[in-house]
Every structure is written in structure tokens, then in C-alpha cells.
Coordinates of C-alpha atoms and ligand atoms in Angstrom, one line a residue:
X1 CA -70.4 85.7 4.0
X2 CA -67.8 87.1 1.4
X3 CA -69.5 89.8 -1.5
X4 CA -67.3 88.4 -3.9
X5 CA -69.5 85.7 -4.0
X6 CA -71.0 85.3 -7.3
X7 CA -73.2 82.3 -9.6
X8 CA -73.4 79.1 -9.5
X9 CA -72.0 79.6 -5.7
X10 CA -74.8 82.1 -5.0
X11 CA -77.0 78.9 -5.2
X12 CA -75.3 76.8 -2.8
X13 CA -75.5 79.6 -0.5
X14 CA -79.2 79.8 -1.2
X15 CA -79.6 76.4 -0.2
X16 CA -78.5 76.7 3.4
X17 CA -78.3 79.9 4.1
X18 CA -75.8 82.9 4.7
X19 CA -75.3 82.6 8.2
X20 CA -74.2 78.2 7.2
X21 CA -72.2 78.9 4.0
X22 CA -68.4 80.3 5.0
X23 CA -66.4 81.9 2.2
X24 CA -63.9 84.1 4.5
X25 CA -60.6 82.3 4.3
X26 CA -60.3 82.8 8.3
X27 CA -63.6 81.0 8.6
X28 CA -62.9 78.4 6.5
X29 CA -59.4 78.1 7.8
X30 CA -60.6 75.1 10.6
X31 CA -62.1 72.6 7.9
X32 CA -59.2 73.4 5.0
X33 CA -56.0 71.6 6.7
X34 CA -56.5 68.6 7.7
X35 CA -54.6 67.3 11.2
X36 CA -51.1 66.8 10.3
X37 CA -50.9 70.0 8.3
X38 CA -50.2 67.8 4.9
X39 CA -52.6 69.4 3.0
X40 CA -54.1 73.0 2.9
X41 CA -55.8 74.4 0.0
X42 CA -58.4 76.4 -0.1
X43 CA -61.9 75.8 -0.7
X44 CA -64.9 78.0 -2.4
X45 CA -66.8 77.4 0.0
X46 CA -67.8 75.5 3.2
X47 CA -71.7 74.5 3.4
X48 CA -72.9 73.4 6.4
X49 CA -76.5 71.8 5.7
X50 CA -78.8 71.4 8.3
X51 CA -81.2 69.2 6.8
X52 CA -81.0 65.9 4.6
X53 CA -82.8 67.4 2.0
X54 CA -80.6 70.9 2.1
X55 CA -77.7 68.2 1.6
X56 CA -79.8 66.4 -1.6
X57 CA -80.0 69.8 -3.1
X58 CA -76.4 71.1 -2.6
X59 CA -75.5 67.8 -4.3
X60 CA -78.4 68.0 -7.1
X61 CA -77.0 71.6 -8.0
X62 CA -73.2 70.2 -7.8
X63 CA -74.0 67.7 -10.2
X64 CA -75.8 70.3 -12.7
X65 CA -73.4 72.8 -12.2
X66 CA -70.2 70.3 -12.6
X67 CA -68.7 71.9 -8.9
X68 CA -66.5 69.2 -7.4
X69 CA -68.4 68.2 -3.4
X70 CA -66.0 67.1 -0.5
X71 CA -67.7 65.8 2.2
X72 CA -66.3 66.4 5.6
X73 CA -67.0 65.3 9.0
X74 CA -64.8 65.8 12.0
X75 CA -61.7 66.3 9.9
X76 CA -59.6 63.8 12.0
X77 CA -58.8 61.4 8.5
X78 CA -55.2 61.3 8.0
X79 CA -54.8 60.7 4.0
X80 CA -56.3 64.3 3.1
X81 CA -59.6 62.9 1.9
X82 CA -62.1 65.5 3.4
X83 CA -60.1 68.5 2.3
X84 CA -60.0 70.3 -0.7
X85 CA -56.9 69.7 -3.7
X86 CA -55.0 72.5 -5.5
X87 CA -57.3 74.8 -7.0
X88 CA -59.9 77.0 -4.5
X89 CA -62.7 75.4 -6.3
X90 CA -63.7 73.2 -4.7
X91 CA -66.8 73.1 -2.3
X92 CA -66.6 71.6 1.5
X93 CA -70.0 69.9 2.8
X94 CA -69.4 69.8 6.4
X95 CA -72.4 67.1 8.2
X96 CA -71.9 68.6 11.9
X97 CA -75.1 70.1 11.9
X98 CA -76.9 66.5 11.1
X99 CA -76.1 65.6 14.5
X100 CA -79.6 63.9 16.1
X101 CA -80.0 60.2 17.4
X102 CA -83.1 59.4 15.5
X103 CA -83.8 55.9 16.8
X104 CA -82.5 53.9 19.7
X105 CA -83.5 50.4 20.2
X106 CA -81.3 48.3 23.1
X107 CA -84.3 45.3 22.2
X108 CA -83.3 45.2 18.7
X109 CA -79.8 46.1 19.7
X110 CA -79.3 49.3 17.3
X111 CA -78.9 52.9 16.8
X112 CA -79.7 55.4 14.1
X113 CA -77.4 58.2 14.1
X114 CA -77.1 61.3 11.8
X115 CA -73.6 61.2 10.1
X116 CA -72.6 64.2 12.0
X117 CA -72.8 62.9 15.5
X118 CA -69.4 62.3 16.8
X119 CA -68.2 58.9 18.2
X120 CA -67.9 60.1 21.8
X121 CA -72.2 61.2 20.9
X122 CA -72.8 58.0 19.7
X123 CA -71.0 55.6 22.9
X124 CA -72.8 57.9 25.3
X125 CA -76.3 57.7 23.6
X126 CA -75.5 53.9 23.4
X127 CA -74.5 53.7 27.3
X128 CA -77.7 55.9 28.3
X129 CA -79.6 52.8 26.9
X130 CA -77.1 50.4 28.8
X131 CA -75.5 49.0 25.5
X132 CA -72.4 49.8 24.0
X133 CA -71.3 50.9 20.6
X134 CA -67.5 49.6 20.5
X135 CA -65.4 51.5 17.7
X136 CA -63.1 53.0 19.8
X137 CA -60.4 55.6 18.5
X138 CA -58.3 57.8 20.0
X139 CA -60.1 60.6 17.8
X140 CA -63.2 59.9 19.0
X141 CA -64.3 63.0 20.7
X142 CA -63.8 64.7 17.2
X143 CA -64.3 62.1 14.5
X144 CA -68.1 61.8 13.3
X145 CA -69.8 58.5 12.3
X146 CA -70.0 60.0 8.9
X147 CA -66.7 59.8 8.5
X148 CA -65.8 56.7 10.2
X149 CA -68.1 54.9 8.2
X150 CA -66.5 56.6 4.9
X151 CA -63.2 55.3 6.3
X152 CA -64.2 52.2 7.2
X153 CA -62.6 53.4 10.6
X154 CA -60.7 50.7 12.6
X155 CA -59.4 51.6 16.0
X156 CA -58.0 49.4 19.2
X157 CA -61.4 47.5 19.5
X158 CA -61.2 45.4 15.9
X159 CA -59.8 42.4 17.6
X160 CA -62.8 41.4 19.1
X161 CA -65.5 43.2 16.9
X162 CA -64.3 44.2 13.6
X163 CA -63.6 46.9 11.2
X164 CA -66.4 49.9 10.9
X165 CA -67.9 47.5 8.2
X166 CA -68.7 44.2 10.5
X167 CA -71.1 47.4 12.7
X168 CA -73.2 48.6 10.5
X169 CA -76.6 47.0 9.4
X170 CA -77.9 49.9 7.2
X171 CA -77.6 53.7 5.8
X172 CA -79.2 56.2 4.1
X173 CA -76.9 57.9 1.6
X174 CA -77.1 61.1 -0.5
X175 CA -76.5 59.6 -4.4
X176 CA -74.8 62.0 -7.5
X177 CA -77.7 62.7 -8.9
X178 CA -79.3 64.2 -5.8
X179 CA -81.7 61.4 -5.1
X180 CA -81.7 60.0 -1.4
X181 CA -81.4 56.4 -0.5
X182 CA -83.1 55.1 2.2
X183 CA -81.1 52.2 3.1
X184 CA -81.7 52.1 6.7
X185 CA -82.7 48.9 7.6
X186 CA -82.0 47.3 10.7
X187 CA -81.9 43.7 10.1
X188 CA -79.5 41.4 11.3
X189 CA -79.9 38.7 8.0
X190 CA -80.4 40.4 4.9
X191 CA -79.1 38.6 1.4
X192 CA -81.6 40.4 -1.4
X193 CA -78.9 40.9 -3.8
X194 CA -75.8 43.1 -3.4
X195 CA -74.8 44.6 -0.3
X196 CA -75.0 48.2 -1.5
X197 CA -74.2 49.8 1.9
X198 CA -70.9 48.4 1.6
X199 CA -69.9 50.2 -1.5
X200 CA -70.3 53.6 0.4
X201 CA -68.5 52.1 3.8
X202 CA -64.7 52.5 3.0
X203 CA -65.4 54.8 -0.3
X204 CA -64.1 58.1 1.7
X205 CA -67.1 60.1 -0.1
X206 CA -66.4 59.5 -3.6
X207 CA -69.5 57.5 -4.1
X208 CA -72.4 59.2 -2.2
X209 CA -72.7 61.5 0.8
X210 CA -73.6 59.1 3.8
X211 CA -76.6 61.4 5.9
X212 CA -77.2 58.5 8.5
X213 CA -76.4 55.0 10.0
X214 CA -78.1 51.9 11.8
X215 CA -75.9 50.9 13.9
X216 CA -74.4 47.7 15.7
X217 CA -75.1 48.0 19.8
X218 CA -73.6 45.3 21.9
X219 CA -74.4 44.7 25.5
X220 CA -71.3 46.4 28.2
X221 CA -69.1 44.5 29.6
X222 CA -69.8 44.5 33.6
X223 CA -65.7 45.0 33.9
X224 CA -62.9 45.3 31.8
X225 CA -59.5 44.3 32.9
X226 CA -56.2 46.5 31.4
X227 CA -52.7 44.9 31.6
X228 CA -49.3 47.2 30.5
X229 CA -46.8 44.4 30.4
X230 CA -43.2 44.6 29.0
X231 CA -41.9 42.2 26.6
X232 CA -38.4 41.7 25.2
X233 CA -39.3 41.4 21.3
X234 CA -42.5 41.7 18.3
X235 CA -42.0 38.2 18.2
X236 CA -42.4 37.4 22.2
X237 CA -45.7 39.8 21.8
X238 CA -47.1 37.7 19.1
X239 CA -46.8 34.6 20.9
X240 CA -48.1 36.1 23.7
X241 CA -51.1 37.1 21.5
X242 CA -51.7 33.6 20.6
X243 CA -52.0 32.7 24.6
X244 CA -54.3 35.5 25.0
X245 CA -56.3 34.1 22.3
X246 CA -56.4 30.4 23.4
X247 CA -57.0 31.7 26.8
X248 CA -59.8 34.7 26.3
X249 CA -60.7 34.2 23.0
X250 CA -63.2 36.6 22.1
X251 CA -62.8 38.0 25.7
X252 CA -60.0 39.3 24.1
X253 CA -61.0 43.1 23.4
X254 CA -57.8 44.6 22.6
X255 CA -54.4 44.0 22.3
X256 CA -51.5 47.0 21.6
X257 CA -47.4 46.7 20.6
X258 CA -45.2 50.2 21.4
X259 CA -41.6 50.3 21.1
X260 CA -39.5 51.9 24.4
X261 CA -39.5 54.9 22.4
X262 CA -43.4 55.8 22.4
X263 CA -43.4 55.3 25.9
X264 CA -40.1 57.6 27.0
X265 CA -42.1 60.4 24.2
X266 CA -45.4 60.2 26.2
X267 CA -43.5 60.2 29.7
X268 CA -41.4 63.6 27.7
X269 CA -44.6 65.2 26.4
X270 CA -47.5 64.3 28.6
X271 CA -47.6 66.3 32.3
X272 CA -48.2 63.9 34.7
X273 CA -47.3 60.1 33.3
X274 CA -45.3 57.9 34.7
X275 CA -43.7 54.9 33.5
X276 CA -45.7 52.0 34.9
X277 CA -43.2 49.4 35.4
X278 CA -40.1 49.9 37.6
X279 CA -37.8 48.1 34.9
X280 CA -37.2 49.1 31.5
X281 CA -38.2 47.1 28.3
X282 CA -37.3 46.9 24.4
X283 CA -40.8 46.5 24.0
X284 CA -44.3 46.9 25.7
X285 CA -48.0 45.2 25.7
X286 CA -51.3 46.8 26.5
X287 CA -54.0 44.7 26.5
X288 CA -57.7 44.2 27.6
X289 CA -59.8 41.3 28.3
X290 CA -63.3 42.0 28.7
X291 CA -65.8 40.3 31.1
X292 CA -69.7 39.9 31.0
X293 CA -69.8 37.8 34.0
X294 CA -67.9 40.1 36.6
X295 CA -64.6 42.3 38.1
X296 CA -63.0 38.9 39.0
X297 CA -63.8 36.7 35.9
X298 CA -62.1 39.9 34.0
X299 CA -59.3 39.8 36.3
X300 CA -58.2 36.4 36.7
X301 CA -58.2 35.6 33.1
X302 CA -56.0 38.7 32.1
X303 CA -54.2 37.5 35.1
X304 CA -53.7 33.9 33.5
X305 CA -52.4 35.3 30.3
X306 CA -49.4 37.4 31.9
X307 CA -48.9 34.2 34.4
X308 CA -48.6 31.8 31.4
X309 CA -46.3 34.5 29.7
X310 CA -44.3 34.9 32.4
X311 CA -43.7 31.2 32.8
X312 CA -42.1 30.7 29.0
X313 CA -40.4 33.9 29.2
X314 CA -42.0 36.4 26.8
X315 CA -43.9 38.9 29.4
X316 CA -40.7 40.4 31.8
X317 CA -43.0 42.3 34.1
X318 CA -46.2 43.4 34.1
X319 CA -49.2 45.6 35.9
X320 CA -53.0 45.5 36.0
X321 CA -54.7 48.7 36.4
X322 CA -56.5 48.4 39.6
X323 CA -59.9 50.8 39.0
X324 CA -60.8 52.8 35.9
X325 CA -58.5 55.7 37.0
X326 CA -55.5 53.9 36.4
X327 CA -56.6 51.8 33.5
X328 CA -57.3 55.1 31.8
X329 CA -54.1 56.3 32.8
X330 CA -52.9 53.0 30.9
X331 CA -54.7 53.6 28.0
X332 CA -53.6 57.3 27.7
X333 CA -49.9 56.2 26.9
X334 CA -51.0 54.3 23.6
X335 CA -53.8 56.9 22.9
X336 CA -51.5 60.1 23.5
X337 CA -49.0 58.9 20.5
X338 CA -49.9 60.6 17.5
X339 CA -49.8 64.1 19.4
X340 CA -46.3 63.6 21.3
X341 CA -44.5 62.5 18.0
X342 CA -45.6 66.1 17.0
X343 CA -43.5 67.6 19.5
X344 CA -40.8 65.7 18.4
X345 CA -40.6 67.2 15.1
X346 CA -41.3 65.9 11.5
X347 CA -43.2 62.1 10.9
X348 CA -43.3 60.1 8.0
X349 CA -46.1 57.8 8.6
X350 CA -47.4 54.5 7.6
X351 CA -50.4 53.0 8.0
X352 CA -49.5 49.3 7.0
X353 CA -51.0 45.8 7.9
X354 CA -49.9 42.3 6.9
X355 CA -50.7 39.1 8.0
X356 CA -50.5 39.2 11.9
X357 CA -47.5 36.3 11.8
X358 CA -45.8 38.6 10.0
X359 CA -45.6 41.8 12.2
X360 CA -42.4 40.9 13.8
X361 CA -40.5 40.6 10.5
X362 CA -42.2 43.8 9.0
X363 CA -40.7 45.6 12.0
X364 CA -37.2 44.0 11.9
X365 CA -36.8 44.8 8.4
X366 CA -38.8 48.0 8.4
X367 CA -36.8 49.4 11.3
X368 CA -32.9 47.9 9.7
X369 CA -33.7 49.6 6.5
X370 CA -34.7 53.0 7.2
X371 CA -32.1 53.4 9.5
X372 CA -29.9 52.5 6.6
X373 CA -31.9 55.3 4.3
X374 CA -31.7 58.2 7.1
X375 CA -29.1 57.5 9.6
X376 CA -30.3 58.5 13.1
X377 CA -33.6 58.4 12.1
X378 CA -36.3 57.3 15.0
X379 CA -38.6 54.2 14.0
X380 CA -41.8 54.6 16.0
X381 CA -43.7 51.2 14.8
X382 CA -46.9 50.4 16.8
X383 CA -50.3 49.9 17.2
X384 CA -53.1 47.3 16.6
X385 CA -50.5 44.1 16.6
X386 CA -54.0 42.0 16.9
X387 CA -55.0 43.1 13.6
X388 CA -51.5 42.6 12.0
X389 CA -52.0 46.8 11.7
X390 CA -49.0 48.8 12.6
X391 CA -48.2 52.5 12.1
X392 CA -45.1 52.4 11.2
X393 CA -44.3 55.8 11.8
X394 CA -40.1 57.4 11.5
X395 CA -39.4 60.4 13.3
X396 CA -36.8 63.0 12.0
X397 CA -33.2 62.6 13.4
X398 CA -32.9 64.8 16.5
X399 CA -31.8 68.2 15.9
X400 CA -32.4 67.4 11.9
X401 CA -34.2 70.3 10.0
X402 CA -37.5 69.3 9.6
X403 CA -38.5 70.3 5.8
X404 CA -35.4 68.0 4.3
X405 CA -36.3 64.8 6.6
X406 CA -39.5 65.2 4.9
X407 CA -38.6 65.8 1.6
X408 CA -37.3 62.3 1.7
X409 CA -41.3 60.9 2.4
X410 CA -41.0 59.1 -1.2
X411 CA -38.3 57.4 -0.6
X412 CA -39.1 56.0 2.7
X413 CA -42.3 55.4 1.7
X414 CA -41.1 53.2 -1.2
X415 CA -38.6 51.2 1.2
X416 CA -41.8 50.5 3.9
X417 CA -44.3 49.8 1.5
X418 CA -41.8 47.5 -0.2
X419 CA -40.9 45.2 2.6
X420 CA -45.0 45.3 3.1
X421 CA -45.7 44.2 -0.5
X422 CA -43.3 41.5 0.0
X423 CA -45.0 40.1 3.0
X424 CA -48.3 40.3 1.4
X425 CA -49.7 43.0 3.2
X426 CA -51.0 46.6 2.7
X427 CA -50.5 50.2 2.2
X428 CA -53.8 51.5 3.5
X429 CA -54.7 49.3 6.6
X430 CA -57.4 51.7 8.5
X431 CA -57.1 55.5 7.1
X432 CA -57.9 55.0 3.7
X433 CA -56.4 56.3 0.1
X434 CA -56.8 59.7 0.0
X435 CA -54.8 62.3 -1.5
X436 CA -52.0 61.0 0.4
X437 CA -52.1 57.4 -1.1
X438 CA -53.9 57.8 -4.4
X439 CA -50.6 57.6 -6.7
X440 CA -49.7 54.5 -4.5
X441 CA -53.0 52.7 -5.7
X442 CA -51.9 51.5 -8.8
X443 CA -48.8 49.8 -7.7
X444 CA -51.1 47.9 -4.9
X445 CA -53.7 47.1 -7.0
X446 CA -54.5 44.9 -10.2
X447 CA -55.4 46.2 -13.5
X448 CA -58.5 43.7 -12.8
X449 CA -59.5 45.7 -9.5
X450 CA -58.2 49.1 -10.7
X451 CA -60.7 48.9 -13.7
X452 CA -63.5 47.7 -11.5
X453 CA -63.0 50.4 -9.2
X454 CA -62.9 52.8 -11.9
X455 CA -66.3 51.6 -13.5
X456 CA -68.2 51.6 -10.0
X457 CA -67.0 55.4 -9.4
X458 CA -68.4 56.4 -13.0
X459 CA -71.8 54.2 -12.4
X460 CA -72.3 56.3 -9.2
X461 CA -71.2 59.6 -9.9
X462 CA -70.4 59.5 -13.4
X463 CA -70.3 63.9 -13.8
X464 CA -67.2 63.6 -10.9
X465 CA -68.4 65.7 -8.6
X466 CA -67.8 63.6 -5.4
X467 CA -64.5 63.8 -3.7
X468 CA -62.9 63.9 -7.4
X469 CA -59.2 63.2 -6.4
X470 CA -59.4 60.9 -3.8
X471 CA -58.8 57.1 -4.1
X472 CA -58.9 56.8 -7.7
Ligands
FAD501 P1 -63.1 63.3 8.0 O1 -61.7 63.4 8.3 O2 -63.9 64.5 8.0 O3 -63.3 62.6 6.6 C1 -62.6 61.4 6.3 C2 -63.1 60.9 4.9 O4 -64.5 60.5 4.9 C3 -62.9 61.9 3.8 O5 -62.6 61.3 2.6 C4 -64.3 62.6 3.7 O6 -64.6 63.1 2.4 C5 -65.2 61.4 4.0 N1 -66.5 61.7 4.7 C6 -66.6 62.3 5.9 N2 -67.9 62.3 6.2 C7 -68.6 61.8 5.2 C8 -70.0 61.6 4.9 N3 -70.9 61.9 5.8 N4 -70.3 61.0 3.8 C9 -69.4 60.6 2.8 N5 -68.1 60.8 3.0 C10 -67.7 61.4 4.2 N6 -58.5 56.0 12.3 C11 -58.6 54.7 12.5 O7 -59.2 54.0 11.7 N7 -58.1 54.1 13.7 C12 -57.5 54.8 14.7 O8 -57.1 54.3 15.7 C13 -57.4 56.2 14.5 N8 -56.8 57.0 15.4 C14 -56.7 58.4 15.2 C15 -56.1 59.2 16.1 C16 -56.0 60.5 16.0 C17 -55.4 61.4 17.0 C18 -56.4 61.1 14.7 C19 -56.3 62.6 14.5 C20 -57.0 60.3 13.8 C21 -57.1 59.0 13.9 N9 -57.7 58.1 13.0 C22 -57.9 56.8 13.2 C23 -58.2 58.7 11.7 C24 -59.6 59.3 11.7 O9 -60.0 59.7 13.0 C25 -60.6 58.3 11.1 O10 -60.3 58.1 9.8 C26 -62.0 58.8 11.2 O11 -62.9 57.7 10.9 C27 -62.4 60.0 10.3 O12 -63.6 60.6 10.7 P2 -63.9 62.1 10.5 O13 -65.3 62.3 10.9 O14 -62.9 63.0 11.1 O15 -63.8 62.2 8.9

């Protein structure tokens, strides 16, 4: 620990200890930039509690003290909501060390996790009881379920289980004032009055530090089928969605859009890829049915969705990973994106949903009109096309200098979001507000829901302590 360190912080320090309170910019260095490198302030401090109740008091001397709290868990969030804004005052409250299954029940079908466990922690504790815990991101390994609750995390598995929000049953969350609530019940049917957990799911810390989660399990799937098909258009992918549907319905356990141009920067970046398909397509599909009945049930139904495709015209050609080693090798290509548009220089980034009809005009439009903003600039749109949620990411023009593509982030953002608005959709699909976002709210939302927002943040933590600067 630094010397410099003087009151209030001494207290803070008190509360956990020396040897877990960081105050040496190189220590801190790890939990002050988020990913992308969008954000990098520095912090007072970094606690790292190792107790619920070391937690309660950091945040019952916070609120005394006025010191503003960010709560962080795997750093993976990609709007700058679990680092620290301009300043050096602020205090970092790192979960990793709450990191314990406490219950598991496959019976019951749940688990109670600490926030700090990562996702990766909580799948395999879920699988070591033969169930299955199905948020599945390509963060995973890092990402904690403190933090994907707080984001209301999405991922490639929404399509046939839902958002973050539709897997929780109950949570225990550290309030302003200090006080800990103990919501961690675990039933399935629960209407006595509001839905409190909810509030915290989504609020990216602003409204209490979430400690621990019951959680959704779901039995595995004996087999999973995983089929990379190309396609000539959005529009063919969508109505090869619909089949899928009809066909699979909730069988149906994910379903992916990429653009040529994701796959030619994986088979670029990524040592030993290969492109799957002999030909080369506009556009490409992954997608997954799942089976609880068997390999061949699994098989044969992804099997009739590419055949039915085939026959109208909208899949060209198509393969279907024959064991687990290829189909991870399938999934690697959509999962590996957000690092190989890093080696291709600067991103400006959208994390946009509309209605899923919609998706093929939002990337027609999209792509026309920032190539008429920034001539030779890449559009990367892709992702969750069963959710209606693409990231609609631009890469720099090659061989353009980085800073001055990104300098133009406003006014590409304002073009994107535009098109979005007019389509009824969204800013903020599945990473949240922010720091990155937070100016953006009030164009997307009404004075009605701006001012209701506002009066549940002051209700909750009316001193500001909690992640002041994020969302609202
Ligand atoms: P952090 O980044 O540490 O924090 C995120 C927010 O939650 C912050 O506002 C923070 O203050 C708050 N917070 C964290 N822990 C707590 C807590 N215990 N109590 C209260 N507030 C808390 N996201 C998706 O939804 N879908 C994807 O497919 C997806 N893919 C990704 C792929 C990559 C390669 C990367 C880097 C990120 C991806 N993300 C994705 C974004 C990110 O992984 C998620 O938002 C994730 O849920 C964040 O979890 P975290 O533990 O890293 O949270």
C-alpha cells in the first residue's frame, strides 16, 4: 500500500485490509482501463473485500463519507461502467474475492453463486451437478456473475433462454445505506408486490452492490448440433431464421449473422482457422439446434433447416460440425471477433437492436451511409440476428491514422443510432449505458422515463455514492 494514504481512505483500508486495498498506480493499472482502452482514469483506491459484511461496511463508510463506490467485477463491460471517471477520486470495489458456490440444488434446479464467480465458475459447477447454466458469452472466462447480472448480460444463447433477467430467481444486494438485502429466494412463482431484484439487474451498480445470485439451471442438452452455412443476403438469413423457428422452435439455441469480412479477419488474425466452406459468400450463418432426445434428433433437424433453405434458395452451401472439436472450431470464428478487429486498427462500435424484421434494413442503410460519412471505411455488422441485436461495428479505412477515424465516433454514432431510432429500435441492446452512452440517454428516452429513472436512483442511493456517472 501507498503512505500517502491519508483519512477518510485510511478507513476503507481498515476495512479489508492492507494486503486487499491497492493504491500503487501499477497495481491498480489492471482494474482502471476497461477492454477497449476507452476509458482510463485513475482511481483512489481498489478494495477488494473478502467478505459480504467487509463489502456492507466499505459502502456504509462511502455513504458517510460522500466517496463515490464503482463496483467492478471481471472488467469485460464495454460502456466504461465499472471504471472510474475524471478525477482520481473515486473508489473501485472489486467482488473477485466473493467467489464461493454456496448452494447447488439440480432438484430444485438452482444455483447460489457469489457475484465474483466468473461465468466459466458458474457453467462448470452447474455441469458437475449435470445441469446447465446457459448465458453464454464470449467473455465468459473473465466476466463475473456480478457483473453480468448488473448488465443484464445477453450473449449467443438469448434466442432460446433469454436475457440475464429471464435467469435469475433471487439476489442478495448490498443497499446505500450499508444495509444488506437478503433477497435470495429460490422460487419459481413469486408475485408479493414489486419485483425488486429487477431494479438491481440491468442498473450497472448504480443502485446497490449485488454480493450473490440464485440462479436459473436447466437440464444439458444430450447433443448439440452446429451448422456454418453461407447465405447471399440479411434478408435471406432472416427468412432462414423464420424456418429454423417453425422447424426447431425452441430447439433453436442460437442463431449468428457475420458479414465476409469477419470471417477473412479471423482467417487473417487467428493461427490455425480455416475458412469452412470451399466457396465464398456475401454473408454467413452459424447456428445451433439443441437436442434432449439424442446426437441424431440434434442432427437431422439442423439438417432439415439447411435442406429447406437450400431448396428456396437462401442457404448456398453449408457444413455441420461433425464432433465437438470442430463445432468449437465453428464457434471460435463468431467468438474470436471483437479481438481480430483490434488488430485491424481503430472501431467505432455499436451495440444496436431493433425489431428482428428489421435487421436487414438497419444493415443496408447502416452500411450505405457510413460509407457515405468515411469513404473506405469497413462496416463490420454482426451478431445475435435472433434477437434483432447487431454490433454494428466500422473499422478505420486501411492504412488511415487511427486517432482521426476516431475522432469522428460522434458523428457516426449519430448517423447509426439515427437509422436505429427510425426503425424503432435501440442504442444499448446488451452492454448497457455507461459512461460511453450516458449523454445518449436523453435523446432515447422520454422525459416520462428519464424522470422516473431519476427518482428510483435518488430513492436508492440518494447521497450518490454508487457508480455516480453512469446511466443517468
Ligand atoms: P464489469 O465489466 O466489471 O462491470 C460491468 C458493470 O456492472 C459496471 O457498471 C459495474 O459497475 C457493474 N458491476 C459489476 N459487478 C457488480 C456487482 N457485483 N454489483 C453491482 N454492480 C456491478 N456482453 C453481452 O451482453 N453479450 C456478449 O455477447 C458479450 N460479449 C463480449 C465479448 C468480449 C470479448 C468482451 C470483452 C465483452 C463482451 N460482453 C458481452 C460485455 C461484458 O462481458 C458483459 O457486459 C459482462 O456481463 C460484464 O461482466 P463483468 O463481470 O466483466 O462486469
Amino acid at each position: 500500500m501507498n503512505a500517502a494514504i491519508t483519512p477518510p481512505l485510511t478507513g476503507f483500508v481498515d476495512i479489508v485490509g492492507e494486503r486487499y486495498a491497492l493504491s500503487d498506480p501499477g497495481d491498480m493499472a489492471a482494474y482502471v482501463e476497461e477492454p477497449r482502452g476507452l476509458f482510463r482514469q485513475g482511481a483512489a483506491l481498489v478494495l477488494r473485500p473478502g467478505t459480504v459484511d467487509q463489502v456492507a461496511a466499505i459502502v456504509r463508510l462511502a455513504n458517510t463519507t460522500g466517496t463515490a463506490l464503482v463496483p467492478q467485477g471481471g472488467n469485460t463491460g464495454l460502456v466504461g461502467g465499472q471504471v472510474p471517471r475524471q478525477g482520481g477520486m473515486d473508489i473501485i470495489v472489486s467482488l473477485t474475492r466473493l467467489a464461493q458456490v454456496r448452494e447447488i440444488n439440480a432438484t430444485g434446479d438452482y444455483l447460489i453463486a457469489e457475484a465474483g464467480m466468473t461465468l466459466a465458475a458458474v457453467q462448470d459447477a452447474a455441469g458437475a451437478v449435470d445441469r446447465m447454466f446457459p448465458l453464454t458469452l464470449a467473455s465468459e472466462g473473465s466476466c463475473q456473475i456480478g457483473g453480468n447480472l448488473s448488465t443484464n448480460a445477453g450473449g449467443t444463447a438469448v434466442l432460446a433462454y433469454g436475457t440475464t433477467r429471464d435467469l435469475v430467481l433471487g439476489i442478495e444486494v448490498v443497499l446505500a445505506t450499508g444495509e444488506v438485502w437478503d433477497g435470495l429466494r429460490t422460487l419459481r412463482k413469486d408475485n408479493t408486490g414489486y419485483d425488486l431484484k429487477q431494479l438491481f439487474i440491468g442498473a450497472e451498480g448504480s443502485l446497490g452492490i449485488i454480493t450473490a445470485a440464485a440462479l436459473k439451471l436447466f437440464p444439458r442438452p444430450l447433443a448439440k448440433a452446429v451448422v456454418f452455412c453461407g447465405v447471399p443476403s440479411p434478408a435471406a438469413a432472416l427468412r432462414l431464421l423464420t424456418i429454423a423457428r417453425e422447424t426447431s422452435a425452441s430447439d433453436l439455441t442460437a442463431f449468428e449473422l457475420m458479414p465476409r469480412l469477419a470471417l477473412e479477419l479471423v482467417l487473417r488474425h487467428v493461427p490455425g482457422t480455416r475458412d469452412p466452406l470451399a466457396g465464398r459468400h456475401d454473408w454467413y450463418v452459424l447456428f445451433e439446434v439443441s437436442s434432449g432426445r439424442s446426437a441424431e434428433a440434434a442432427n437431422d433437424a439442423a439438417e432439415v433447416i439447411f435442406a429447406r433453405g437450400m431448396e428456396v434458395g437462401l442457404a448456398a452451401d453449408g457444413v455441420r460440425a461433425e464432433n465437438l472439436d470442430q463445432a468449437a472450431q465453428l464457434w471460435r470464428i463468431r467468438h474470436d471477433l471483437s479481438v481480430v478487429q483490434r488488430r485491424e486498427g481503430a472501431s467505432i462500435k455499436h451495440d444496436v437492436a431493433v425489431p428482428v424484421e428489421a435487421v436487414p434494413e438497419l444493415v443496408e442503410r447502416g452500411a450505405a451511409a457510413v460509407a457515405d460519412l468515411i469513404p473506405g471505411c469497413r462496416p463490420l455488422p454482426f451478431g445475435h440476428l435472433g434477437d434483432g441485436n447487431i454490433h454494428f461495428n466500422i473499422g478505420q479505412p486501411v492504412g488511415a491514422d487511427k486517432q482521426t477515424f476516431l475522432d469522428r465516433w460522434d458523428e457516426v454514432n449519430a448517423v447509426v443510432h439515427g437509422i436505429v431510432a427510425e426503425l424503432g429500435g435501440t442504442i444499448a441492446a446488451e452492454h448497457g449505458i455507461g459512461q460511453l452512452k450516458r449523454d445518449l440517454l436523453v435523446n432515447f428516452r422520454s422525459e416520462t422515463e428519464l424522470a422516473m429513472m431519476r427518482r428510483l436512483k435518488a430513492a436508492f442511493d440518494p447521497n450518490g455514492i454508487l457508480n455516480p456517472g453512469k446511466v443517468l
